[in-house]
Short mmCIF file of C-alpha atoms in Angstrom, two decimals:
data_model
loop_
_atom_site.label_atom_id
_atom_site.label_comp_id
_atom_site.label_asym_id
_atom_site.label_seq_id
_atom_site.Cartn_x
_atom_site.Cartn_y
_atom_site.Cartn_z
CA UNK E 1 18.23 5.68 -20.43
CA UNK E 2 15.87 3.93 -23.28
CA UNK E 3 16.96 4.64 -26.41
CA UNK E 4 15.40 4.28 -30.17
CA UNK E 5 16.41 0.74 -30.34
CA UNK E 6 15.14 -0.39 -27.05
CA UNK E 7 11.73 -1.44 -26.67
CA UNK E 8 9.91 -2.23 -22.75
CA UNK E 9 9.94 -6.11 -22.35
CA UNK E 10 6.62 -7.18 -21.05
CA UNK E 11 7.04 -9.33 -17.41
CA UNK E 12 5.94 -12.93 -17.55
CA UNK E 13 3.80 -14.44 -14.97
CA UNK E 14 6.60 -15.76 -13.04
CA UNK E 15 8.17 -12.20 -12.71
CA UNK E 16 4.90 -10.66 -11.91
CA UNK E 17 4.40 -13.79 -9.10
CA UNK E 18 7.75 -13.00 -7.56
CA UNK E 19 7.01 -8.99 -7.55
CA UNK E 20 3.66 -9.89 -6.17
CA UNK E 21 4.54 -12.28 -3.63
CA UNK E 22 8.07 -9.59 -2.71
CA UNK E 23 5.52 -6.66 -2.71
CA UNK E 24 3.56 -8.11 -0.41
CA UNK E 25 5.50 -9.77 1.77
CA UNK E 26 7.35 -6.06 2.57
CA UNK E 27 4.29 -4.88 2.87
CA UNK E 28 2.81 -7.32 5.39
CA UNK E 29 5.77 -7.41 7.42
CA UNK E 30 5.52 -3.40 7.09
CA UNK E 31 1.78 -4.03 8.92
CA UNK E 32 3.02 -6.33 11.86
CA UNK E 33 5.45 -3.69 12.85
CA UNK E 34 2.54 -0.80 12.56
CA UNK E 35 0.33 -3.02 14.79
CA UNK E 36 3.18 -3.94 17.31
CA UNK E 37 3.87 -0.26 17.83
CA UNK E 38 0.25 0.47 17.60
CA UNK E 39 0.95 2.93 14.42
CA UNK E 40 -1.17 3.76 11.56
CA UNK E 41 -0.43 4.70 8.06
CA UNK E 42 -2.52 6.34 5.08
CA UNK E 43 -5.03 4.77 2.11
CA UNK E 44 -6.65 1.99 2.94
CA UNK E 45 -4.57 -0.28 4.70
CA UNK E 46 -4.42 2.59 7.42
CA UNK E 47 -8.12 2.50 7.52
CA UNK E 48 -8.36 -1.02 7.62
CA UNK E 49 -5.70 -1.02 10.82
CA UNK E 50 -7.55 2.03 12.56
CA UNK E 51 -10.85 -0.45 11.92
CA UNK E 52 -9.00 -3.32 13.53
CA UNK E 53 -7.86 -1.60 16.66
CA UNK E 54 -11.12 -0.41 17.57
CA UNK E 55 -12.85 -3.68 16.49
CA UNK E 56 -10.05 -5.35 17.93
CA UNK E 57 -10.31 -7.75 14.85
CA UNK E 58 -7.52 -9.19 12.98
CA UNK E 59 -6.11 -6.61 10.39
CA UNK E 60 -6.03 -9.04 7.40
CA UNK E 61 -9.90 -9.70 7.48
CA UNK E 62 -10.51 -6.20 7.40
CA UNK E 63 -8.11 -4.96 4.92
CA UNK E 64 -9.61 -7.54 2.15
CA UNK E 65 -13.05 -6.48 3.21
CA UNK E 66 -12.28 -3.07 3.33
CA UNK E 67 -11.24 -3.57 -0.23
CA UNK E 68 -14.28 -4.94 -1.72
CA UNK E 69 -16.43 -2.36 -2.56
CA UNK E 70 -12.96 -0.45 -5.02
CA UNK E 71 -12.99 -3.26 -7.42
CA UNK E 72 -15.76 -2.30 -9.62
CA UNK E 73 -14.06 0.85 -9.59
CA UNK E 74 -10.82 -0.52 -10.56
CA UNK E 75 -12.63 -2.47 -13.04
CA UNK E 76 -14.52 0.65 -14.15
CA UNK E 77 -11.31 2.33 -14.73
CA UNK E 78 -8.15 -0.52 -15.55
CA UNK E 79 -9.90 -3.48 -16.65
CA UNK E 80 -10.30 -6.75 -15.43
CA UNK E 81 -6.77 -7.70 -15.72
CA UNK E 82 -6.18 -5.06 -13.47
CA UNK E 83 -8.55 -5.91 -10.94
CA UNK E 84 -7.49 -9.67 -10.92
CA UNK E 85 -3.76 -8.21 -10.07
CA UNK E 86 -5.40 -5.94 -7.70
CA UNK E 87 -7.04 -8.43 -5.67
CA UNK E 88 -4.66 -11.17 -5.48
CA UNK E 89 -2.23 -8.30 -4.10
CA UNK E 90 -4.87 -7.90 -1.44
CA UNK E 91 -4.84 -11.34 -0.36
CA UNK E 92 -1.95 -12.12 -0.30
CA UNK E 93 -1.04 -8.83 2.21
CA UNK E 94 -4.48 -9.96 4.14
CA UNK E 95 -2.55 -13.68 4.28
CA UNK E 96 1.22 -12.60 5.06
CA UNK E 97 -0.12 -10.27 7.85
CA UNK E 98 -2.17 -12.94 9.55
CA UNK E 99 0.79 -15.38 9.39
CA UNK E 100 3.92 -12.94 10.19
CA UNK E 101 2.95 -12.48 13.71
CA UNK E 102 3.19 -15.67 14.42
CA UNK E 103 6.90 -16.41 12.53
CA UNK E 104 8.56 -13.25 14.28
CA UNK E 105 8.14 -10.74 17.55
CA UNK E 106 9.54 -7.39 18.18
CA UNK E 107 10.96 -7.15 22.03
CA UNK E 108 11.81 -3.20 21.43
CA UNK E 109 12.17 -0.75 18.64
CA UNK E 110 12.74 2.41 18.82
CA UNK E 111 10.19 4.22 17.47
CA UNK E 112 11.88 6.85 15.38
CA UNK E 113 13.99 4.27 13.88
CA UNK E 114 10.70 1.93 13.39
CA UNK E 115 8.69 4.40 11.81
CA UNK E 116 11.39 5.55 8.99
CA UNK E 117 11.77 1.89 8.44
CA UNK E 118 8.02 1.01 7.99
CA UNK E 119 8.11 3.57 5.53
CA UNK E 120 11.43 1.68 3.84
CA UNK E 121 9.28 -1.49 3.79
CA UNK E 122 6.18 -0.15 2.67
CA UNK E 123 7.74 1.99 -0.35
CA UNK E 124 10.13 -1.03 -1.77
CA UNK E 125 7.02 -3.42 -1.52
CA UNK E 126 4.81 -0.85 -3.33
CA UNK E 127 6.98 0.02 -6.07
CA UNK E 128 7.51 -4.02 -6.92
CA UNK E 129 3.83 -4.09 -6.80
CA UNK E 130 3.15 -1.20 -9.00
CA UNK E 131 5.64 -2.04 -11.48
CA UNK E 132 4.36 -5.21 -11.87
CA UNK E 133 1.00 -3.67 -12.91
CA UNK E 134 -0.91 -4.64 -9.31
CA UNK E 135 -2.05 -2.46 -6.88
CA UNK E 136 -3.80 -2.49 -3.08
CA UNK E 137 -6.63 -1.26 -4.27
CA UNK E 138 -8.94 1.03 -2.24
CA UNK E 139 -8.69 4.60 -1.80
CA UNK E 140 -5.81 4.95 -4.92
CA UNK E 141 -8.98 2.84 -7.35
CA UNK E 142 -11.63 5.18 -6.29
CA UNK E 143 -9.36 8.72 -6.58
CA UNK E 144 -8.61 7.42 -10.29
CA UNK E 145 -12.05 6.73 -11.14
CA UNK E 146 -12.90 10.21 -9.41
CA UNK E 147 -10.28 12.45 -11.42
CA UNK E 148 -11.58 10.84 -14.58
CA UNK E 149 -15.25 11.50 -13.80
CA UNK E 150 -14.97 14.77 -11.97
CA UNK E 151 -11.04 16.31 -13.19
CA UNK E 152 -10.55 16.31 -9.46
CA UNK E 153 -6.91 15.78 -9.64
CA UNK E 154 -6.47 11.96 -7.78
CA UNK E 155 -3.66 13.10 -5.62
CA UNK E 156 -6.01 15.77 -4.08
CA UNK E 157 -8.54 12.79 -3.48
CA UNK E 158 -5.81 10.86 -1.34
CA UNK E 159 -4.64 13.60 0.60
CA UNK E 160 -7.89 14.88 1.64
CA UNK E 161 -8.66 11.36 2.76
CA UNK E 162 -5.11 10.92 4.50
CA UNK E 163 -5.91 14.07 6.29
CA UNK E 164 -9.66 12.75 7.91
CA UNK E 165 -7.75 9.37 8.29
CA UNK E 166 -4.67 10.94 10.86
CA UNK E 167 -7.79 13.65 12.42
CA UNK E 168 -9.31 10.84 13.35
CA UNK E 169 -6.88 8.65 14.62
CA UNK E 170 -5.88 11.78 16.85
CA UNK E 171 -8.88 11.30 18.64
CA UNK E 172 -8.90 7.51 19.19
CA UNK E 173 -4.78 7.04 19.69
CA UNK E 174 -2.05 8.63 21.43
CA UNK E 175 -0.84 11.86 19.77
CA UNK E 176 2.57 10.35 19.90
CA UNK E 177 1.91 7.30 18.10
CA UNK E 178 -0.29 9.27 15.60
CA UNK E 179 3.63 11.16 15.04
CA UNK E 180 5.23 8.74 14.47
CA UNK E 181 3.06 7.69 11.89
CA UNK E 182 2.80 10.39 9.82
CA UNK E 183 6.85 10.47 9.91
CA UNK E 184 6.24 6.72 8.54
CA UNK E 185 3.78 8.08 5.89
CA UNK E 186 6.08 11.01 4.83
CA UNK E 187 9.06 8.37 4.51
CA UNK E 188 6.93 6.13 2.20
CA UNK E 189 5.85 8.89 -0.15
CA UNK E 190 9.22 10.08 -0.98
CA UNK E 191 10.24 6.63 -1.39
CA UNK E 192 7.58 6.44 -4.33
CA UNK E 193 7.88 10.15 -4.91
CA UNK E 194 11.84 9.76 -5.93
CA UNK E 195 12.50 5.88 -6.90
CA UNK E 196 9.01 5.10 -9.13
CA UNK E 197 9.76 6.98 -12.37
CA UNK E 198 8.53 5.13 -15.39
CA UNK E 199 10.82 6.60 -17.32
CA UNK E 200 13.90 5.29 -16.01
CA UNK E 201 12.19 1.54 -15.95
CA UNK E 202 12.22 -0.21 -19.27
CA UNK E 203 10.25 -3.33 -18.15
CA UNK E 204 6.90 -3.28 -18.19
#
């Protein structure tokens, strides 16, 4: 616990480099098993994958173009040092997941034990991320900008979009795969929901 005499200890670029480049790199490698098993997952990077199965176009392009039209949010809202974390986050995730596939293959997974393990990934390379003052940018930009313009409450924002994300996937995947999914989705918010306290991390 922080006391009196402690004061938060700014990162240095090298620390924010390695939590970048370990943030993403969970991430991506979170993405090549969603796309193997043909899952989804919520905010924009499950957009981007929904885009790239019916497009049938590689899920890196679209995730960093997906993400283009957030950053004046993000700007709008966090500054430009924000925004400059923000999108090198992006590209490197929109990198690692176009290079993964070809470093590593999946033969069989089960896909109970995949899904709870996507979320693993995805929640340990968020939180290095987010402490390290990036972000993926997208959906999470615009619901800030929203709740500051508007009071409606950003978590409300993402949920509602979550919810049109999975209806729609309903329609355009198998219901099974579109489980699994969400059990991915629930694991990754309580990884976030119970591990990302600020107040228990002194670094900044």
């Amino acid at each position: 616990m922080q006391t009196k005499d402690q004061t938060a200890a700014s990162h240095t670029l090298f620390e924010d480099a390695q939590g970048f480049i370990f943030g993403t790199a969970m991430c991506a490698f979170a993405v090549v098993m969603l796309r193997d098993m043909g899952f989804i997952t919520g905010q924009t990077a499950g957009l981007a994958l929904l885009a790239s199965y019916v497009l049938e176009a590689p899920f890196g392009w679209v995730f960093f173009a997906v993400n283009l039209p957030f950053y004046w949010f993000g700007y709008k809202r966090m500054g430009v040092k924000f925004v400059l974390k923000t999108f090198a986050c992006v590209a490197l995730i929109s990198g690692f997941s176009e290079l993964f596939p070809h470093l590593v293959s999946f033969e069989r997974v089960d896909p109970i034990f995949g899904a709870v393990m996507i979320g693993f990934l995805q929640g340990a390379g968020l939180m290095a991320i987010f402490r390290h003052g990036g972000s993926l940018g997208g959906i999470g930009i615009l619901a800030l900008y929203l709740q500051d313009a508007t009071k409606l409450k950003a978590g409300y924002v993402q949920l509602g979009f979550d919810a049109v994300l999975f209806a729609v996937a309903a329609f355009l995947l198998p219901l099974s795969q579109v489980g699994y999914s969400l059990l991915g989705a629930v694991i990754l918010n309580l990884v976030i929901a119970i591990n990302h306290r600020r107040d228990r991390y002194i670094a900044m």
